[in-house]
PDB file of C-alpha atoms in Angstrom:
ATOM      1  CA  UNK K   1      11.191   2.487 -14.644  1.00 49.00           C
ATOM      2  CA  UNK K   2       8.422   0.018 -13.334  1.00 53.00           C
ATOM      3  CA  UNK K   3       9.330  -2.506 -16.676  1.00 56.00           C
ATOM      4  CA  UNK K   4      12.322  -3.540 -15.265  1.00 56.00           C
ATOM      5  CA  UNK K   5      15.400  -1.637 -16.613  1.00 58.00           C
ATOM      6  CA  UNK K   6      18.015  -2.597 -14.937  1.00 60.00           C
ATOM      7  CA  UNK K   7      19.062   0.834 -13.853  1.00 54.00           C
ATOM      8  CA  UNK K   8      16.057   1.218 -11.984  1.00 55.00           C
ATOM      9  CA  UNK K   9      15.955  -2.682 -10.495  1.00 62.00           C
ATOM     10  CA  UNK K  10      17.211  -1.977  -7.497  1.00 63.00           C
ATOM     11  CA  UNK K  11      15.078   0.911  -6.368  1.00 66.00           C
ATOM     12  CA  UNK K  12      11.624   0.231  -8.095  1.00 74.00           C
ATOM     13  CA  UNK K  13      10.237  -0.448  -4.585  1.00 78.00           C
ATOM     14  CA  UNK K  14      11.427   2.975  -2.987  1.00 81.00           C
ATOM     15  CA  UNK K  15      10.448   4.919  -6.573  1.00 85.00           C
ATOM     16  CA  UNK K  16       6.936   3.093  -6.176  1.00 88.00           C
ATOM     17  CA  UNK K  17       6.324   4.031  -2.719  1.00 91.00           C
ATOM     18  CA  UNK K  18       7.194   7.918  -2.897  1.00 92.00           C
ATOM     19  CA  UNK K  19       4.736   7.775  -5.993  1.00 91.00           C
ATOM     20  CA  UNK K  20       2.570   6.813  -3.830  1.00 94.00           C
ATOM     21  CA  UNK K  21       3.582   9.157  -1.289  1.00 94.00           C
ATOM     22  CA  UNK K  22       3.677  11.787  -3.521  1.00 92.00           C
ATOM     23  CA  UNK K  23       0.106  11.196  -4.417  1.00 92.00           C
ATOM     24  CA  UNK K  24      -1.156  10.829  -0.829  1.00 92.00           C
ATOM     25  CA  UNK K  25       0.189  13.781   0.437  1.00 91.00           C
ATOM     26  CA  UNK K  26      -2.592  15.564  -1.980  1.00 87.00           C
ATOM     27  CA  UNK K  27      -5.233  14.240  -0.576  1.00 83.00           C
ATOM     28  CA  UNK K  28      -4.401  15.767   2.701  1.00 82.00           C
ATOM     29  CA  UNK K  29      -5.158  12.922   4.928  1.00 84.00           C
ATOM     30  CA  UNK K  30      -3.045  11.717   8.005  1.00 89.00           C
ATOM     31  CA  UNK K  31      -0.376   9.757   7.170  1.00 93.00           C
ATOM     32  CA  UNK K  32       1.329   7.349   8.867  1.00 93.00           C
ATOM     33  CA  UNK K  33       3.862   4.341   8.971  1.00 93.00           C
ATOM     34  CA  UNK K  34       3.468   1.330  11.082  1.00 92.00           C
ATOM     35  CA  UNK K  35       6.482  -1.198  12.243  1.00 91.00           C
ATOM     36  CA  UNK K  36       6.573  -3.742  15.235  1.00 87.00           C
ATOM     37  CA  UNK K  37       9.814  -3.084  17.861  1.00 87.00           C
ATOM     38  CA  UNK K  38      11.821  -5.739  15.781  1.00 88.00           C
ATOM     39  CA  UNK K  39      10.774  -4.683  12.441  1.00 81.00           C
ATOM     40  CA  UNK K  40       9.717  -8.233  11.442  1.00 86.00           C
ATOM     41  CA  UNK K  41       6.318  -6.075  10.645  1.00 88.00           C
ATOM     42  CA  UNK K  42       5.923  -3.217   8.407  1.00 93.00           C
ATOM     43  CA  UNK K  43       3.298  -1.180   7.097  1.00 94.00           C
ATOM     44  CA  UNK K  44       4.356   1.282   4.272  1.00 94.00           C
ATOM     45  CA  UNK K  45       1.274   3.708   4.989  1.00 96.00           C
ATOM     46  CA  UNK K  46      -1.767   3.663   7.415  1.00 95.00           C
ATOM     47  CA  UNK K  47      -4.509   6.620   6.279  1.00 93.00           C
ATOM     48  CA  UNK K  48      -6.971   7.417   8.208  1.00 88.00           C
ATOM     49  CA  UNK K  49     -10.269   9.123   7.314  1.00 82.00           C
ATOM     50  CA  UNK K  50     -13.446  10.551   9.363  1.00 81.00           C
ATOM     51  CA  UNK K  51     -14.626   7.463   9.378  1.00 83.00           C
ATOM     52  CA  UNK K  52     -11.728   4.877   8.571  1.00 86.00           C
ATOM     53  CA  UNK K  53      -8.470   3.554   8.947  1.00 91.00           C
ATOM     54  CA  UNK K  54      -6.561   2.074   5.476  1.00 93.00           C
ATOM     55  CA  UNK K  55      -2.943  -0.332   5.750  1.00 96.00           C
ATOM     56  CA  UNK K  56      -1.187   0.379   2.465  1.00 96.00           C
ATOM     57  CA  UNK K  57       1.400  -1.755   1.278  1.00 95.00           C
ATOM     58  CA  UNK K  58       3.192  -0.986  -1.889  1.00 94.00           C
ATOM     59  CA  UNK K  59       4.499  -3.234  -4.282  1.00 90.00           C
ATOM     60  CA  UNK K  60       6.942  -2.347  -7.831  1.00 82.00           C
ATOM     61  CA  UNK K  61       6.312  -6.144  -8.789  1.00 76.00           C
ATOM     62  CA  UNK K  62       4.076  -8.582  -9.734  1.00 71.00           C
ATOM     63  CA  UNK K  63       5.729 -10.709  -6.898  1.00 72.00           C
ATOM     64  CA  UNK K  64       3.104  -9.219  -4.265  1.00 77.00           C
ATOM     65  CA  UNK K  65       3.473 -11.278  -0.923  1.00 81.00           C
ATOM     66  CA  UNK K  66       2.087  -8.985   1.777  1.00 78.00           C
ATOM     67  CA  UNK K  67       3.178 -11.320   4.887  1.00 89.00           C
ATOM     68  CA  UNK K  68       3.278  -7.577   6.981  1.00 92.00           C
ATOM     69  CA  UNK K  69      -0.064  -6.327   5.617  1.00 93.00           C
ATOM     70  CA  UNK K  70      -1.854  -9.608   6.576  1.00 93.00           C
ATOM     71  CA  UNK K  71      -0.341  -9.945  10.073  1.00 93.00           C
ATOM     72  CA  UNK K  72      -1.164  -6.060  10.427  1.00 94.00           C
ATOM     73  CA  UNK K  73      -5.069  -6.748   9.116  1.00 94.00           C
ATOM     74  CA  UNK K  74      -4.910 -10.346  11.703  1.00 94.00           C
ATOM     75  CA  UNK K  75      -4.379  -8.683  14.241  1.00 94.00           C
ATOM     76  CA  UNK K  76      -6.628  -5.586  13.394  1.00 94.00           C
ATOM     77  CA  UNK K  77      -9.509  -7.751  11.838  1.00 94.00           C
ATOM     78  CA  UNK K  78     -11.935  -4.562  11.689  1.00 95.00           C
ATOM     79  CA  UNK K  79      -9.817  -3.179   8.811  1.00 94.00           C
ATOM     80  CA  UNK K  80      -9.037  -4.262   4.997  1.00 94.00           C
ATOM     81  CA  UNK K  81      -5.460  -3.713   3.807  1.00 94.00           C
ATOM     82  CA  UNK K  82      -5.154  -1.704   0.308  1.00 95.00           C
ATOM     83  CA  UNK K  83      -2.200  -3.596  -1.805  1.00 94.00           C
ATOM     84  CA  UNK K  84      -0.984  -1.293  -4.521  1.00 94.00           C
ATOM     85  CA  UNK K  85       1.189  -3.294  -7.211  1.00 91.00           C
ATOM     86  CA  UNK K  86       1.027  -4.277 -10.743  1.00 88.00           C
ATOM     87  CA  UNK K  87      -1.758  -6.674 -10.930  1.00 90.00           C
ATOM     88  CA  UNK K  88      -4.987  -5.698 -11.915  1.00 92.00           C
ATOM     89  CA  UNK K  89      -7.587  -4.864  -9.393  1.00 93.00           C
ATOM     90  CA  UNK K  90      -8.719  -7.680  -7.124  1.00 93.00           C
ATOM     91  CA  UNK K  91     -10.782  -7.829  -3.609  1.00 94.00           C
ATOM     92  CA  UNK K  92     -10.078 -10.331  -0.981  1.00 91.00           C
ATOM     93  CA  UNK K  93     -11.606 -10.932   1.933  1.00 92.00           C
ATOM     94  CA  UNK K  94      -8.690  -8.979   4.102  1.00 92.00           C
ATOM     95  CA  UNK K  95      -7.512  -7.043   1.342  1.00 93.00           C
ATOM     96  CA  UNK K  96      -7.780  -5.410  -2.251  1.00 94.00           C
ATOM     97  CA  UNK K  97      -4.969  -5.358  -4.615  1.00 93.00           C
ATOM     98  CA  UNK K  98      -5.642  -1.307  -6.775  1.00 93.00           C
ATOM     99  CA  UNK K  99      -3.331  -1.067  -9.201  1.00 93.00           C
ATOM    100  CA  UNK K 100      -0.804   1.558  -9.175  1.00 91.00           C
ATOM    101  CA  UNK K 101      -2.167   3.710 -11.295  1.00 90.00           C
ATOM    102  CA  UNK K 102      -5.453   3.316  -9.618  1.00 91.00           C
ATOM    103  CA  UNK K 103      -3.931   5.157  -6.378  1.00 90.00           C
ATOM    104  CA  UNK K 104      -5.618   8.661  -7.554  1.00 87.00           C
ATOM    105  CA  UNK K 105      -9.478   6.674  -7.544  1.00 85.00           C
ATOM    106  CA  UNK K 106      -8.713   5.710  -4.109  1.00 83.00           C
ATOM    107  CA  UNK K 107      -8.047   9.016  -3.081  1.00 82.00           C
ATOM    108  CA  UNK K 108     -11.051  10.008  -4.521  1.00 81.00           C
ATOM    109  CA  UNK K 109     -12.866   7.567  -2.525  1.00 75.00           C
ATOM    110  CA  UNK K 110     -12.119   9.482   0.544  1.00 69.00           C
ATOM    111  CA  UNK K 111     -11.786  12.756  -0.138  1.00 62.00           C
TER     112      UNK K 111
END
């Protein structure tokens, strides 16, 4: 599915996020979704821990522009975005890419 069969081209991104869903919901931890009035800003999930809040956008790709993620983190400078995708792991300074298959350690991490 995520290596780009065409049957599945069109709804990688929605398949990617309910994995991801799907694995979040085990973890037990609030989840939410964030999006501005207009919608020109959205959030796919927003977790939030004892002790933090986590924007999580998901990506099927390697193409892995987060222009909602990094307004969301701009204007909420005290937090650092998760990016799941298909590139290997990577820290910013406003956000770390975890790949896909890394979602389950980052439960972990706050559990």
């Amino acid at each position: 599915m995520l290596l780009g069969d065409n049957v599945f081209s069109e709804y990688k991104g929605a398949l990617s996020e309910q994995y991801v869903l799907s694995q979040l919901i085990t973890s037990e931890v609030p989840i939410h979704y964030y999006s501005t009035n207009d919608s020109q800003v959205e959030v796919d999930f927003i977790i939030q821990t004892e002790s933090q809040i986590i924007p999580i956008e998901v990506k099927a790709e390697k193409n892995v522009h987060s222009k909602s993620l990094r307004v969301f983190t701009e204007k909420n400078p005290e937090l650092k975005g998760v990016r799941l995708s298909m590139l290997p792991f990577e820290q910013q300074e406003w956000m770390d890419n975890i790949p896909l298959y890394g979602i389950s350690k980052l439960i972990e991490n706050f559990q």
